Structures are given as C-alpha cells and as structure tokens.
C-alpha cells in the first residue's frame, strides 16, 4: 500500500502558504522579528525551541548556512519560540479561514490527528517536534497543525533519502531546478553563491545527471524520479497500515481544501525576500 501523491501535494500546499503569503513578514514583525527570512526560519523552527542556526541548517537541509545564520539565533532575542508559535498559528488560521471554516475541516483534523498517531517518528526531528506541540482546541488550528506534522514527516523522509544518495543542500537544489520542479531563481532564494552553485552542477555532471550546458539528462530525470519514489517508500515505512488507509480515504477532501486555499489567495505565494 502507498499513500497517493495528491495527498502529499495537498499537505505541502496547505503547509507552505503560512510561510510564503505576502503578509507573513509584517505579521511576524508584530512579535518583534525583523525581515521575512527571520520570520520564516524562526516560525518553522520554533517547535524545536530556541534552535541554533547549526540545528536549522541540519534539519532544513536545502538552505545555504550563511542565510540561516543571518536570522538565528538573533530571532530568539526578539521573540520567544512560544510567541513565534502563537503568531504562526494565528497567521495560518487567518489565511486558511478565507477558504474554509472550522466546521468544514473538523473531520479532516480528526483524520489527520489519527494518521499522526500511526507514524513512526524515529529519525524525523521536525515532524517529532511539531507532533510534540499541544493540540489546539480550535478546529482550523487543529487542522493546520496536524497537516504541518505530516508535511515535516515527509520532508524529514526526503532529506534522509537525499543524504543516502549523497546529495547535499546545493546539489539537491541544482537538480530540482534542472528538473523544473522548483523556481528558476532557487539559487538566490536559498542563498547559494555562484561558486557553490557551479560546484553543485559539476558534481551532478560527474554523475551524468546534467549535460555540459547544465540541462538535466535522461539519467538525471530517472534519478530525480527515483528520489521521489524512495521518499514515498520511506514515508510508507514509517506509517501504520491504518494511517496509510486513512490518508488514502481523505485524499480527495484534502485536495479540495488545498484548491480552495489557492483560489482564495489574491496573489500566488512567493519565497521570502532576502
């Protein structure tokens, strides 16, 4: 048994908007954070506590270390992790509430919470940190936080797969851009220098995954597809049969909520400005 890809895509959409909507920087400024990157790193890392930049580099994987060090640990001098978590949940439910009501997502919140109970969180630090947070009472909050646990669960699995295949943060980003799976501007958005990016391209050429012009090769396409398949297998390996069955059962409803959220946003989410 596997979990349908549209389930994971919906989880990703419903998680990411809270970090990428245009009003995020202003919202986190209300609790003292300075700049969109500080808001991003602090709000996503806050379940870990006052995380060091080294810990965030390790658990986020794809960001240039200097970018993280610009935001952390300074963020914790402006706002506590608890204050940041409260701000994140407030923003998440405010934006989600433009698309759905708590009553509409309450059954999905129940299902997602049940799915989480069937996860093996060993080796999945961001998912475990999110799962350790106190469950809210409000249905929109319950839905978003449970969804966030599952997003970080798959993200933790994906990082494990990337590392198993010998891909560091810059290499993974280079491959994603070449495969058309992310923003063409990903190098700048993730903070990698031209030299770092070029070195990553060289390493992928040595594997035969990029050609001389930096375009992805058939072998590179196959490798990138295998990374996704391996991530799915890693997720399945950490889910009970009941959790997988529940995820499959609610896939269509999750997709409907994700579509409603996208339709409610006046502008598409964008990566934080540097």
Short mmCIF file of C-alpha atoms in Angstrom, two decimals:
data_model
loop_
_atom_site.label_atom_id
_atom_site.label_comp_id
_atom_site.label_asym_id
_atom_site.label_seq_id
_atom_site.Cartn_x
_atom_site.Cartn_y
_atom_site.Cartn_z
CA UNK A 1 0.00 0.00 0.00
CA UNK A 2 1.16 3.53 -0.75
CA UNK A 3 -0.17 6.99 0.00
CA UNK A 4 -1.46 8.82 -3.11
CA UNK A 5 0.78 11.58 -4.41
CA UNK A 6 -2.11 14.12 -4.41
CA UNK A 7 -2.36 13.64 -0.64
CA UNK A 8 1.25 14.72 -0.12
CA UNK A 9 0.90 17.58 -2.62
CA UNK A 10 -2.13 18.88 -0.76
CA UNK A 11 -0.29 18.64 2.55
CA UNK A 12 2.58 20.64 1.04
CA UNK A 13 0.27 23.35 -0.29
CA UNK A 14 -1.64 23.70 2.97
CA UNK A 15 1.58 23.91 4.97
CA UNK A 16 3.59 26.27 2.79
CA UNK A 17 1.21 29.18 2.48
CA UNK A 18 1.70 30.21 6.11
CA UNK A 19 5.39 30.82 5.39
CA UNK A 20 5.04 32.29 1.91
CA UNK A 21 1.99 34.56 1.84
CA UNK A 22 2.98 38.22 1.30
CA UNK A 23 1.72 39.33 4.71
CA UNK A 24 3.95 36.88 6.60
CA UNK A 25 6.84 39.31 7.14
CA UNK A 26 4.56 42.04 8.50
CA UNK A 27 2.76 39.53 10.70
CA UNK A 28 5.93 38.21 12.32
CA UNK A 29 7.19 41.77 12.74
CA UNK A 30 4.26 42.21 15.14
CA UNK A 31 6.02 39.90 17.62
CA UNK A 32 9.42 41.52 17.07
CA UNK A 33 11.01 39.53 14.25
CA UNK A 34 12.91 41.50 11.64
CA UNK A 35 12.68 40.61 7.95
CA UNK A 36 10.95 37.85 6.07
CA UNK A 37 13.81 35.36 6.39
CA UNK A 38 13.90 35.72 10.15
CA UNK A 39 10.15 35.15 10.22
CA UNK A 40 10.50 32.07 8.04
CA UNK A 41 13.34 30.36 9.87
CA UNK A 42 12.10 31.21 13.35
CA UNK A 43 8.47 30.24 12.73
CA UNK A 44 9.28 26.92 11.11
CA UNK A 45 11.99 26.04 13.63
CA UNK A 46 10.14 27.23 16.75
CA UNK A 47 8.80 23.73 17.62
CA UNK A 48 12.46 22.80 18.22
CA UNK A 49 12.74 25.53 20.85
CA UNK A 50 15.36 28.27 20.58
CA UNK A 51 17.15 26.32 17.87
CA UNK A 52 20.72 27.13 16.93
CA UNK A 53 21.50 28.02 13.32
CA UNK A 54 23.51 24.80 13.07
CA UNK A 55 20.47 22.75 14.05
CA UNK A 56 18.29 24.55 11.50
CA UNK A 57 20.87 24.09 8.74
CA UNK A 58 20.87 20.38 9.57
CA UNK A 59 17.11 19.90 9.70
CA UNK A 60 16.14 22.22 6.82
CA UNK A 61 18.96 20.88 4.57
CA UNK A 62 18.45 22.96 1.42
CA UNK A 63 19.45 26.44 2.65
CA UNK A 64 22.90 27.98 2.49
CA UNK A 65 24.23 28.13 6.07
CA UNK A 66 25.02 31.86 5.92
CA UNK A 67 21.35 32.61 5.19
CA UNK A 68 20.26 30.79 8.34
CA UNK A 69 22.96 32.48 10.42
CA UNK A 70 21.61 35.88 9.38
CA UNK A 71 18.34 35.07 11.14
CA UNK A 72 19.33 32.80 14.02
CA UNK A 73 20.00 32.90 16.90
CA UNK A 74 19.17 36.64 16.80
CA UNK A 75 15.47 35.88 16.34
CA UNK A 76 15.20 34.41 19.83
CA UNK A 77 16.40 37.70 21.30
CA UNK A 78 13.42 39.44 19.73
CA UNK A 79 10.70 36.83 20.34
CA UNK A 80 10.47 33.59 22.27
CA UNK A 81 9.69 30.35 20.43
CA UNK A 82 6.34 30.30 22.22
CA UNK A 83 5.45 33.77 20.94
CA UNK A 84 6.52 32.83 17.43
CA UNK A 85 4.44 29.65 17.51
CA UNK A 86 1.40 31.63 18.59
CA UNK A 87 1.93 34.10 15.76
CA UNK A 88 2.37 31.28 13.25
CA UNK A 89 -0.87 29.58 14.27
CA UNK A 90 -2.73 32.90 14.18
CA UNK A 91 -1.50 33.60 10.64
CA UNK A 92 -2.20 30.06 9.48
CA UNK A 93 -5.79 30.04 10.64
CA UNK A 94 -6.48 33.59 9.47
CA UNK A 95 -5.43 32.79 5.91
CA UNK A 96 -6.94 29.30 5.92
CA UNK A 97 -10.19 30.80 7.20
CA UNK A 98 -10.55 32.71 3.94
CA UNK A 99 -11.08 29.40 2.17
CA UNK A 100 -12.82 27.09 4.65
CA UNK A 101 -14.49 27.09 8.05
CA UNK A 102 -13.54 25.17 11.14
CA UNK A 103 -16.71 23.14 10.79
CA UNK A 104 -15.72 22.10 7.27
CA UNK A 105 -12.26 20.87 8.24
CA UNK A 106 -13.09 19.37 11.65
CA UNK A 107 -13.50 15.82 10.24
CA UNK A 108 -10.19 16.21 8.38
CA UNK A 109 -8.50 17.46 11.55
CA UNK A 110 -9.73 14.32 13.32
CA UNK A 111 -8.47 12.11 10.49
CA UNK A 112 -5.06 13.80 10.33
CA UNK A 113 -4.66 13.50 14.08
CA UNK A 114 -5.43 9.80 13.83
CA UNK A 115 -2.90 9.41 11.00
CA UNK A 116 -0.22 11.06 13.13
CA UNK A 117 -0.82 8.51 15.86
CA UNK A 118 0.18 5.86 13.31
CA UNK A 119 3.56 7.43 12.45
CA UNK A 120 6.99 6.21 13.47
CA UNK A 121 8.83 9.47 14.19
CA UNK A 122 12.27 7.96 14.77
CA UNK A 123 14.82 9.89 12.70
CA UNK A 124 12.26 12.59 11.83
CA UNK A 125 13.15 15.55 14.05
CA UNK A 126 10.98 18.31 12.57
CA UNK A 127 7.93 16.08 12.46
CA UNK A 128 8.55 14.93 16.02
CA UNK A 129 8.97 18.50 17.25
CA UNK A 130 5.69 19.53 15.64
CA UNK A 131 3.93 16.44 16.96
CA UNK A 132 5.04 17.32 20.50
CA UNK A 133 3.18 20.63 20.46
CA UNK A 134 -0.02 20.84 22.46
CA UNK A 135 -3.06 20.13 20.31
CA UNK A 136 -5.19 23.27 19.89
CA UNK A 137 -8.92 23.34 20.56
CA UNK A 138 -9.97 25.39 17.52
CA UNK A 139 -10.70 23.18 14.51
CA UNK A 140 -8.85 25.33 11.97
CA UNK A 141 -5.82 25.34 14.24
CA UNK A 142 -6.05 21.59 14.78
CA UNK A 143 -6.27 21.00 11.06
CA UNK A 144 -3.30 23.17 10.15
CA UNK A 145 -1.01 21.89 12.90
CA UNK A 146 -1.78 18.23 12.15
CA UNK A 147 -1.15 18.95 8.49
CA UNK A 148 2.19 20.58 9.40
CA UNK A 149 3.28 17.43 11.25
CA UNK A 150 2.67 15.39 8.11
CA UNK A 151 4.44 17.91 5.88
CA UNK A 152 7.53 17.79 8.07
CA UNK A 153 7.27 13.99 8.26
CA UNK A 154 7.60 13.68 4.51
CA UNK A 155 10.25 16.39 4.48
CA UNK A 156 12.33 14.51 7.05
CA UNK A 157 11.97 11.35 4.96
CA UNK A 158 13.03 13.24 1.83
CA UNK A 159 16.15 14.61 3.50
CA UNK A 160 17.10 11.11 4.62
CA UNK A 161 16.76 9.91 1.03
CA UNK A 162 18.81 12.81 -0.34
CA UNK A 163 21.60 12.10 2.12
CA UNK A 164 21.50 8.39 1.35
CA UNK A 165 22.05 9.30 -2.30
CA UNK A 166 24.92 11.64 -1.42
CA UNK A 167 23.13 14.88 -2.24
CA UNK A 168 23.90 17.90 -0.10
CA UNK A 169 21.76 21.05 0.05
CA UNK A 170 23.11 22.79 -3.02
CA UNK A 171 23.19 19.62 -5.15
CA UNK A 172 19.56 18.89 -4.36
CA UNK A 173 18.54 22.42 -5.34
CA UNK A 174 20.52 22.32 -8.58
CA UNK A 175 18.82 19.07 -9.51
CA UNK A 176 15.37 20.40 -8.67
CA UNK A 177 15.87 23.48 -10.85
CA UNK A 178 17.21 21.42 -13.75
CA UNK A 179 14.23 19.08 -13.43
CA UNK A 180 11.79 22.01 -13.44
CA UNK A 181 10.48 21.12 -10.00
CA UNK A 182 11.06 24.50 -8.36
CA UNK A 183 11.64 28.20 -9.02
CA UNK A 184 14.31 29.05 -11.61
CA UNK A 185 15.52 31.62 -9.05
CA UNK A 186 16.10 28.92 -6.44
CA UNK A 187 19.83 29.59 -6.20
CA UNK A 188 19.23 33.11 -4.89
CA UNK A 189 16.18 32.13 -2.88
CA UNK A 190 18.16 29.51 -0.97
CA UNK A 191 21.23 31.68 -0.61
CA UNK A 192 23.81 29.74 -2.64
CA UNK A 193 26.72 31.65 -4.20
CA UNK A 194 27.64 31.33 -7.87
CA UNK A 195 30.69 29.26 -6.97
CA UNK A 196 28.68 26.92 -4.75
CA UNK A 197 26.04 26.52 -7.44
CA UNK A 198 28.63 25.84 -10.14
CA UNK A 199 30.33 23.25 -7.93
CA UNK A 200 26.99 21.55 -7.41
CA UNK A 201 26.43 21.47 -11.16
CA UNK A 202 29.89 19.94 -11.63
CA UNK A 203 29.10 17.19 -9.15
CA UNK A 204 25.85 16.37 -10.97
CA UNK A 205 27.69 16.31 -14.30
CA UNK A 206 30.10 13.78 -12.84
CA UNK A 207 27.08 11.59 -12.03
CA UNK A 208 25.80 12.02 -15.59
CA UNK A 209 22.68 13.82 -14.36
CA UNK A 210 23.40 17.14 -16.10
CA UNK A 211 24.87 17.79 -19.52
CA UNK A 212 27.57 20.31 -20.37
CA UNK A 213 25.01 23.13 -20.59
CA UNK A 214 23.51 22.33 -17.19
CA UNK A 215 20.36 20.73 -18.60
CA UNK A 216 19.06 17.58 -16.99
CA UNK A 217 19.86 14.31 -18.78
CA UNK A 218 17.59 11.26 -19.07
CA UNK A 219 19.67 9.66 -16.32
CA UNK A 220 19.15 12.74 -14.18
CA UNK A 221 15.40 12.64 -14.77
CA UNK A 222 15.30 8.99 -13.79
CA UNK A 223 17.36 9.74 -10.69
CA UNK A 224 15.10 12.62 -9.65
CA UNK A 225 12.01 10.45 -10.09
CA UNK A 226 13.65 7.73 -8.03
CA UNK A 227 14.29 10.22 -5.22
CA UNK A 228 10.55 10.89 -5.05
CA UNK A 229 9.71 7.20 -5.20
CA UNK A 230 12.26 6.46 -2.47
CA UNK A 231 10.77 9.24 -0.35
CA UNK A 232 7.33 7.69 -0.74
CA UNK A 233 8.76 4.33 0.32
CA UNK A 234 10.43 5.90 3.34
CA UNK A 235 7.12 7.50 4.34
CA UNK A 236 5.28 4.21 3.98
CA UNK A 237 7.94 2.54 6.10
CA UNK A 238 7.06 4.91 8.93
CA UNK A 239 3.27 4.67 8.68
CA UNK A 240 0.91 2.05 10.01
CA UNK A 241 -1.44 0.35 7.57
CA UNK A 242 -4.31 2.17 9.22
CA UNK A 243 -2.61 5.55 8.77
CA UNK A 244 -2.00 4.87 5.07
CA UNK A 245 -5.59 3.79 4.57
CA UNK A 246 -6.87 6.94 6.26
CA UNK A 247 -4.62 9.15 4.17
CA UNK A 248 -5.91 7.50 1.02
CA UNK A 249 -9.51 7.88 2.16
CA UNK A 250 -9.25 11.65 2.72
CA UNK A 251 -7.09 12.48 -0.30
CA UNK A 252 -9.92 13.97 -2.36
CA UNK A 253 -11.13 16.11 0.55
CA UNK A 254 -7.60 17.33 1.26
CA UNK A 255 -7.18 18.24 -2.40
CA UNK A 256 -10.44 20.18 -2.32
CA UNK A 257 -9.27 22.24 0.66
CA UNK A 258 -5.89 22.89 -1.00
CA UNK A 259 -7.62 24.06 -4.16
CA UNK A 260 -9.96 26.29 -2.20
CA UNK A 261 -6.99 27.84 -0.41
CA UNK A 262 -5.13 28.52 -3.65
CA UNK A 263 -8.24 30.11 -5.12
CA UNK A 264 -8.66 32.35 -2.07
CA UNK A 265 -5.17 33.83 -2.31
CA UNK A 266 -5.11 37.10 -4.23
CA UNK A 267 -1.52 36.52 -5.35
CA UNK A 268 0.46 33.27 -5.54
CA UNK A 269 2.71 32.57 -2.55
CA UNK A 270 6.31 33.64 -3.11
CA UNK A 271 9.55 32.81 -1.39
CA UNK A 272 10.66 35.26 1.30
CA UNK A 273 12.69 38.20 0.07
CA UNK A 274 16.34 38.07 1.01
#
